Amino acid sequence: MRCKGINKNTTYWNRVLEYFNKEKAFASTHNANSLMNSWSTIQLHTNKFVGFLASIEMTSPSGVNEQNKINEAKEAYLKVQNTAFRFDHCWNYLEASTKMVRIYCKAS
């Protein structure tokens, strides 16, 4: 018996693997499952960081610059998670992509 959606999920991650193998500039032994697990880890920690950042943004007085808010969110993440946020490069990319989507959607 197959669980509903498993085949669709497998197909998606196989396409991600295909794209990854085509675009990578280094040797890798990743398979579709390892890419899915990596993304799950990135998503989990990035979402936690975004939660800390949102909390900081809601409580920060006006005039506090974006970098200070990010630094405060990193400090809060470290305090609560007992480890430093290590996905800055992923968050920067995702944040830039999200901003572009918001700009594009407003223009449409």
Coordinates of C-alpha atoms in Angstrom, one line a residue, residues 1 4 11 21 23-24 28 31 34 38 42 44 50 58 62 70 79 81 83 85-89 91 98 100 102 104:
M1 CA 0.0 0.0 0.0
K4 CA -1.0 9.3 -0.8
T11 CA 9.4 12.8 -8.0
N21 CA 23.9 17.5 -9.9
E23 CA 24.5 22.9 -11.3
K24 CA 27.0 21.9 -8.6
S28 CA 29.1 15.2 -4.2
N31 CA 21.0 11.5 -3.1
S34 CA 20.0 13.5 1.8
S38 CA 19.4 19.0 4.4
I42 CA 17.8 24.5 6.9
L44 CA 13.7 24.2 10.6
V50 CA 12.8 34.2 11.5
M58 CA 7.7 43.9 17.0
S62 CA 11.7 52.9 15.8
I70 CA 19.4 40.7 13.1
K79 CA 20.3 31.9 24.2
Q81 CA 18.7 27.1 21.2
T83 CA 23.8 27.0 19.6
F85 CA 22.4 30.3 14.1
R86 CA 24.6 28.8 11.3
F87 CA 22.4 29.3 8.3
D88 CA 23.1 33.0 7.6
H89 CA 23.9 32.3 3.9
W91 CA 18.6 33.1 5.3
T98 CA 11.0 36.7 -0.4
M100 CA 11.5 40.0 -4.7
R102 CA 6.6 40.7 -2.4
Y104 CA 6.6 41.5 -7.8

